[in-house]
XYZ file of C-alpha atoms in Angstrom:
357
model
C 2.168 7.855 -3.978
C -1.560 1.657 3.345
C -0.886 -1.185 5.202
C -3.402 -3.449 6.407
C -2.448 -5.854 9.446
C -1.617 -9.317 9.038
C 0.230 -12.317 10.135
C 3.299 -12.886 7.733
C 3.491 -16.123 5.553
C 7.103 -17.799 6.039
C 6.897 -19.110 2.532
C 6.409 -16.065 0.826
C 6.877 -12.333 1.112
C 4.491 -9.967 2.590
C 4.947 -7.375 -0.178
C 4.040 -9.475 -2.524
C 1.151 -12.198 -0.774
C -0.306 -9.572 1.565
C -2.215 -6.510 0.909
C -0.599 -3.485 1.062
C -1.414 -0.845 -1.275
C -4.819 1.081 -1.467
C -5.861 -0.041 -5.541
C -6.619 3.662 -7.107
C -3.953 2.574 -9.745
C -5.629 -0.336 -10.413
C -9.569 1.503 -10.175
C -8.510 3.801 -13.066
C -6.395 0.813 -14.799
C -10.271 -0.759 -15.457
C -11.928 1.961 -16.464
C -8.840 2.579 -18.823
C -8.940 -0.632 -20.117
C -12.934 -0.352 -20.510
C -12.935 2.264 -22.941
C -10.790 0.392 -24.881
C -12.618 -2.694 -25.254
C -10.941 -4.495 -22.625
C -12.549 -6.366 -19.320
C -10.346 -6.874 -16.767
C -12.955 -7.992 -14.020
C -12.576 -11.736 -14.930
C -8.661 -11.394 -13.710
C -9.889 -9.429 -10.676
C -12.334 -12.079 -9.984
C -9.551 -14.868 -10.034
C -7.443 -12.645 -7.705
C -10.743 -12.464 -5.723
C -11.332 -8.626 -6.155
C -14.906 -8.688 -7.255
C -16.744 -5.318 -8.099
C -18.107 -4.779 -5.237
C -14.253 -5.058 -3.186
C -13.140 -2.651 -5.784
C -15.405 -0.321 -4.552
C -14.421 -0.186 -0.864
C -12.595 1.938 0.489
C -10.988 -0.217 2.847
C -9.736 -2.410 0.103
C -6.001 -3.411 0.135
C -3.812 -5.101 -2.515
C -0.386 -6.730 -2.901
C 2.402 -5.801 -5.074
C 1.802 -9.375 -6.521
C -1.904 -8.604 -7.600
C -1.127 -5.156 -8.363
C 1.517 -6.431 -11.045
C -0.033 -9.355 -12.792
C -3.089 -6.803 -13.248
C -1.104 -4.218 -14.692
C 0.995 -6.926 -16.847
C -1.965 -8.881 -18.086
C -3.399 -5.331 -19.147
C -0.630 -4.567 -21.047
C -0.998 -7.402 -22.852
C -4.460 -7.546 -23.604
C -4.718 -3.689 -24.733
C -1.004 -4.511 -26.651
C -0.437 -0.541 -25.528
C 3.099 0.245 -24.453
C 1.957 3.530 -23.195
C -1.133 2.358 -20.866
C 1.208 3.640 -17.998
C 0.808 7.741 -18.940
C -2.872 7.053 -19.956
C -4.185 5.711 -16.413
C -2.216 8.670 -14.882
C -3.669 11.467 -16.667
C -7.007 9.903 -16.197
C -6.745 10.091 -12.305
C -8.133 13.134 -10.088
C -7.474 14.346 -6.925
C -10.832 12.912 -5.427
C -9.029 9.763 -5.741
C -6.672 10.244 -2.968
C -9.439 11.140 -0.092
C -8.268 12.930 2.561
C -4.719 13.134 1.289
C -6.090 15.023 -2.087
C -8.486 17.259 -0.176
C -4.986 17.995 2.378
C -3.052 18.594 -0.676
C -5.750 21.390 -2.653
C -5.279 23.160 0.993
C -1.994 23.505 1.207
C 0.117 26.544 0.572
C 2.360 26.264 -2.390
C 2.644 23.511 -4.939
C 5.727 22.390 -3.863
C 4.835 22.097 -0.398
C 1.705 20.198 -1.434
C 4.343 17.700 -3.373
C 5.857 17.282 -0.225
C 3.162 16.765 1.970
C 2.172 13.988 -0.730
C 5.619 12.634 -0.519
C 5.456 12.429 3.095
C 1.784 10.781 3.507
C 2.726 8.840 0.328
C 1.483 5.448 1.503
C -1.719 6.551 2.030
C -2.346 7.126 -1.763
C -1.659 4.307 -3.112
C 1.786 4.668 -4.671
C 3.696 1.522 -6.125
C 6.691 3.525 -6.280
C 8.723 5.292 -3.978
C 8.823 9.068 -4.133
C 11.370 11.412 -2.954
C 11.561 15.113 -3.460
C 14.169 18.378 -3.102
C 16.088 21.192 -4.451
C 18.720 20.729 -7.132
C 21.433 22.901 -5.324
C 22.606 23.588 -9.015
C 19.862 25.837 -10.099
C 17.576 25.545 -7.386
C 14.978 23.667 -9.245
C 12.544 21.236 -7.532
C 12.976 17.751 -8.374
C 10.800 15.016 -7.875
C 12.214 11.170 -8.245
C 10.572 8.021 -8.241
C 11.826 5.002 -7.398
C 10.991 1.243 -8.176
C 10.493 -0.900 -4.454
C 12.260 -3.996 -6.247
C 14.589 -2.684 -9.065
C 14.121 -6.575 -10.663
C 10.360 -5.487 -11.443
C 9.325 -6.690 -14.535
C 10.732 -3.939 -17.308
C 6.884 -3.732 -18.936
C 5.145 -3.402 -15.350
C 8.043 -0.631 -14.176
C 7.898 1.354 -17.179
C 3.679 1.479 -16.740
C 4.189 2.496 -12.838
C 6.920 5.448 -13.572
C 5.332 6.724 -16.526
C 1.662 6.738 -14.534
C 3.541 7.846 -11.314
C 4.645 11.267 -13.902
C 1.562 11.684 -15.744
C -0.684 11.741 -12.449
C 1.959 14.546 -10.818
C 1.214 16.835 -14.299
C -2.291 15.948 -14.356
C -3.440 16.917 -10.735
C -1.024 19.847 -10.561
C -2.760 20.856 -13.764
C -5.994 20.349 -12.238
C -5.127 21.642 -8.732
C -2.860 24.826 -9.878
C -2.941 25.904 -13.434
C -4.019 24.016 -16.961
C -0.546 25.819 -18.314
C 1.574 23.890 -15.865
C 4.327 21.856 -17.161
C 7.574 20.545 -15.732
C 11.079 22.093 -16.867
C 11.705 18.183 -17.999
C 10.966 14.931 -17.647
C 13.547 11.891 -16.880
C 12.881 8.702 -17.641
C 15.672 5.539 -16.525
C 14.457 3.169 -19.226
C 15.101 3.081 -22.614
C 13.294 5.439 -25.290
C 9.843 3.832 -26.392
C 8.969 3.453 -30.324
C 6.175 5.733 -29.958
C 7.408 9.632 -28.919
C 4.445 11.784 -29.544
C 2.134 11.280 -26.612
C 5.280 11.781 -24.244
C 5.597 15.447 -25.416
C 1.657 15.837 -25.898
C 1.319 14.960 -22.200
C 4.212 16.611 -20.189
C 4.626 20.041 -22.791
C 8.349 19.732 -21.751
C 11.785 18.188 -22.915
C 11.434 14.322 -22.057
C 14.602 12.346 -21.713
C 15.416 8.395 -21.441
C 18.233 6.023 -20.474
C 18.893 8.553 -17.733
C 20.671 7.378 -14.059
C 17.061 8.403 -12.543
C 13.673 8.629 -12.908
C 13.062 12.382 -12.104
C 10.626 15.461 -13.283
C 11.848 18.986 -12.697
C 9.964 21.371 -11.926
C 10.809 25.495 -12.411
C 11.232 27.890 -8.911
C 8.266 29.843 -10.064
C 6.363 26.419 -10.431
C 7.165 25.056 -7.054
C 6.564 28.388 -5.477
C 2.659 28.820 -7.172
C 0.209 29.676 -4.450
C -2.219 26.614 -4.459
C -5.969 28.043 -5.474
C -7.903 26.093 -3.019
C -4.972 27.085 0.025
C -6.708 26.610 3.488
C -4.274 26.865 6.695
C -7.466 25.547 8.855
C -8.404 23.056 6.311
C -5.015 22.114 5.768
C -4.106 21.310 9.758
C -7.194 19.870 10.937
C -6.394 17.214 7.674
C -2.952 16.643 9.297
C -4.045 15.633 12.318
C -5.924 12.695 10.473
C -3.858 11.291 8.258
C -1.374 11.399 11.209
C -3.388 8.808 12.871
C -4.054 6.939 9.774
C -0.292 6.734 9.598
C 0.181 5.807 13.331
C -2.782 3.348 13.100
C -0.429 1.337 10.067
C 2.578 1.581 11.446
C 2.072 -2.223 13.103
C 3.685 -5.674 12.397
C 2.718 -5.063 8.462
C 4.688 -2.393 8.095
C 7.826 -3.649 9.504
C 7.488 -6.460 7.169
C 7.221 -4.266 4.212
C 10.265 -2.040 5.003
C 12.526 -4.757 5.948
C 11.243 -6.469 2.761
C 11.854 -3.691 0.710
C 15.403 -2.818 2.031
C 16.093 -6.724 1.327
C 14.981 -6.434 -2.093
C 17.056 -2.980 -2.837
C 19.794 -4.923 -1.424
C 20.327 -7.664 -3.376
C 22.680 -9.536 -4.271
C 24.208 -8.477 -1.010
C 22.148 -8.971 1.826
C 21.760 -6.705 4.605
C 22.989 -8.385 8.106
C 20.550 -8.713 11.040
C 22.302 -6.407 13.315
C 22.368 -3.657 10.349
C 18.685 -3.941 9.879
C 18.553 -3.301 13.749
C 20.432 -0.149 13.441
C 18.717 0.905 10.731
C 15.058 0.535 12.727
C 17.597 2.172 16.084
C 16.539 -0.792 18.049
C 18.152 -3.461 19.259
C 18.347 -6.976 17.571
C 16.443 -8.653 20.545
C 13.490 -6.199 20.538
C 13.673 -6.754 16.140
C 13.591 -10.413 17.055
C 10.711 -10.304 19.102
C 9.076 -8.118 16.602
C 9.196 -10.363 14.388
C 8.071 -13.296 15.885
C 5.471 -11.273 17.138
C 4.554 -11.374 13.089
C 4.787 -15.107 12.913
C 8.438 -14.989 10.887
C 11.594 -14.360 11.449
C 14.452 -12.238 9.159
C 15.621 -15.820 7.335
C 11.919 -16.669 6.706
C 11.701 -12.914 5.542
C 15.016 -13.060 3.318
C 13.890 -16.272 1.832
C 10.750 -14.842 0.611
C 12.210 -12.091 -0.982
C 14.708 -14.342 -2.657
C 11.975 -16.018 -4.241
C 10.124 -13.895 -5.470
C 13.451 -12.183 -6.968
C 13.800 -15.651 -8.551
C 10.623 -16.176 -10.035
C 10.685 -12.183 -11.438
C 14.397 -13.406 -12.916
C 13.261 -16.371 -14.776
C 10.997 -14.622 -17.042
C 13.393 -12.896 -18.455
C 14.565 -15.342 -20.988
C 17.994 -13.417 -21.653
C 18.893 -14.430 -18.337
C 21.563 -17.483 -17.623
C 21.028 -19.747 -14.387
C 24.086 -18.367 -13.808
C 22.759 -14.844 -13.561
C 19.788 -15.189 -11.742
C 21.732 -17.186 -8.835
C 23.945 -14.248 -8.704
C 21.371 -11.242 -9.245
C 19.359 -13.336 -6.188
C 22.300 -13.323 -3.556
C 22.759 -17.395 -4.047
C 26.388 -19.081 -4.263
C 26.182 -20.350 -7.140
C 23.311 -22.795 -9.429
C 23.569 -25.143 -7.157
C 22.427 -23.329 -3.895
C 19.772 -21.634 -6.670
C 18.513 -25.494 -7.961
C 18.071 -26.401 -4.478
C 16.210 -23.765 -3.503
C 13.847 -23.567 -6.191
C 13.354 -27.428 -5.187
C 12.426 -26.724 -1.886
C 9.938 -23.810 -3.151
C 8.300 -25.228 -6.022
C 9.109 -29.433 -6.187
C 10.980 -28.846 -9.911
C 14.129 -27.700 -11.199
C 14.874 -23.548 -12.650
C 14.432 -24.620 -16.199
C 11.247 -27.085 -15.292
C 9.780 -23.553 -13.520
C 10.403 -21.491 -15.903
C 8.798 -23.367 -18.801
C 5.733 -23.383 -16.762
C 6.158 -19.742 -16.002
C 6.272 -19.017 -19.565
C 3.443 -21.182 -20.715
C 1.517 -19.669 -17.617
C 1.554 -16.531 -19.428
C 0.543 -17.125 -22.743
């Protein structure tokens, strides 16, 4: 708002160790970060993303890389608001086909929802969804975290850049004068309020149940200038088979992971994740050992990294993090943190901490 094939590692979660996500966020993160005096390539050379990687196009990165970019940024440029700058820095041209698909389309609300639909083609690190209020028939358009236990600092940057990129390319796509009816944000109001309302030219909201922008009937209903039925259907038919080509082992990894991970503390039964895919637990079985894991492996993973995103949160008891992470009690968490990492909770998240300083 891309999945590259793989074989799953048992110790770990796909979402997070494999690579996943086309890096356009993370592209206009460095030059971001350049014009403020900033390098980044020395972290992108320990993640093993050298210059020239960055500049492929078949270049895929993990959640895990993705974040500790965006949260060493933050802390290097010490700007809360790095989020809505990368996003109105971005341009269609960014997205490939997928931009060129959307400048063809018919109305900007349509082109929102053929960007919704094709949204893992673009790069997204959040999870977009889009409709009509019934209330007053305004278009809405929500995004979602994958792992609602992100890091606060690394979700606010994604939701605020997920926003500002939607205002900027409709701006640049449509009209300079558009601007949402208001903006929604689900985290708490920032120190700094001026850029918000510089940026969006609308009401903008926090603490709200959802992260949402609404958008006017007249808005959504705005012929697009660049509209090409042709154009527009001959684009379809490729990004179809991009999305055909990715929907392999990776992607069943991802979803399950990600339906885990919304899940938790409770976690979602083997036979409901069947239903859910509308196969049957053998053929899910097989699937996944096709992919070298199996749903425990895949639960476990998840777990883990819900742990390890827990214990940096130093307002957090033992006590909570076993029960935010689906365990028993300490106990069960102690041992398994054992198993994982050859220390205790506390140990771990000392060396988290220091890690990070």
């Amino acid at each position: 708002m891309s999945l590259a094939p793989g074989t799953a590692d048992p110790s770990g979660t796909s979402r997070s160790t494999s690579a996943t996500i086309q890096p356009n966020i993370l592209r206009y993160l460095v030059a971001v970060a350049d014009e403020r005096g900033v390098d980044l390539r020395p972290l992108l050379k320990q993640m093993g993303l050298d210059e020239t990687l960055m500049r492929s196009a078949a270049l895929r990165v993990s959640y895990r890389q993705g974040s500790a970019l965006i949260r060493r940024a933050l802390e290097l440029t010490g700007d809360e608001r790095l989020g809505l700058k990368v996003g109105a820095a971005q341009h269609l041209t960014a997205w490939g086909l997928l931009g060129f698909a959307l400048m063809a389309d018919d109305t900007l609300r349509h082109a929102i929802e053929t960007g919704v639909k094709y949204q893992n083609l673009s790069g997204a690190m959040v999870v977009w969804s889009a409709g009509v209020d019934e209330e007053d028939d305004a278009f809405v358009i929500r995004a979602d975290l994958p792992d609602p236990a992100m890091d606060p600092a690394v979700a606010a940057f994604l939701i605020e850049e997920a926003y500002a990129s939607v205002v900027t390319l409709s701006r640049l796509a449509v009209d300079p004068a558009f601007a949402p009816r208001a903006v929604e944000f689900s985290f708490p109001p920032p120190r700094q309020l001026d850029l918000y309302g510089a940026l969006f030219r609308c009401p903008v909201r926090f603490g709200t149940p959802a992260n949402r922008m609404v958008i006017d009937p007249a808005w959504a209903r705005i012929r697009m200038p660049g509209r090409d039925p042709v154009s527009y259907a001959s684009t379809l038919e490729t990004l179809d088979a991009q999305m055909a080509s990715r929907r392999d082992q990776q992607d069943l990894l991802e979803v399950l992971e990600v339906s885990v991970a919304q899940s938790l503390p409770v976690v979602p039964s083997f036979g409901e994740q069947a239903r859910r895919h509308a196969t049957s637990e053998r053929t899910l079985r097989r699937r996944l050992a096709d992919c070298g894991t199996t749903y425990e492996a895949l639960v476990e993973g998840v777990r883990r990294e819900r742990v390890e995103q827990l214990l940096l949160r130093p307002e957090l008891t033992l006590r909570d993090i076993a029960r935010r992470a689906g365990f028993s009690d300490e106990r069960a968490l102690r041992r398994a943190v054992r198993r994982w990492h050859g220390t205790s909770p506390a140990r771990l998240r000392e060396r988290m901490r220091a890690d990070r300083l």
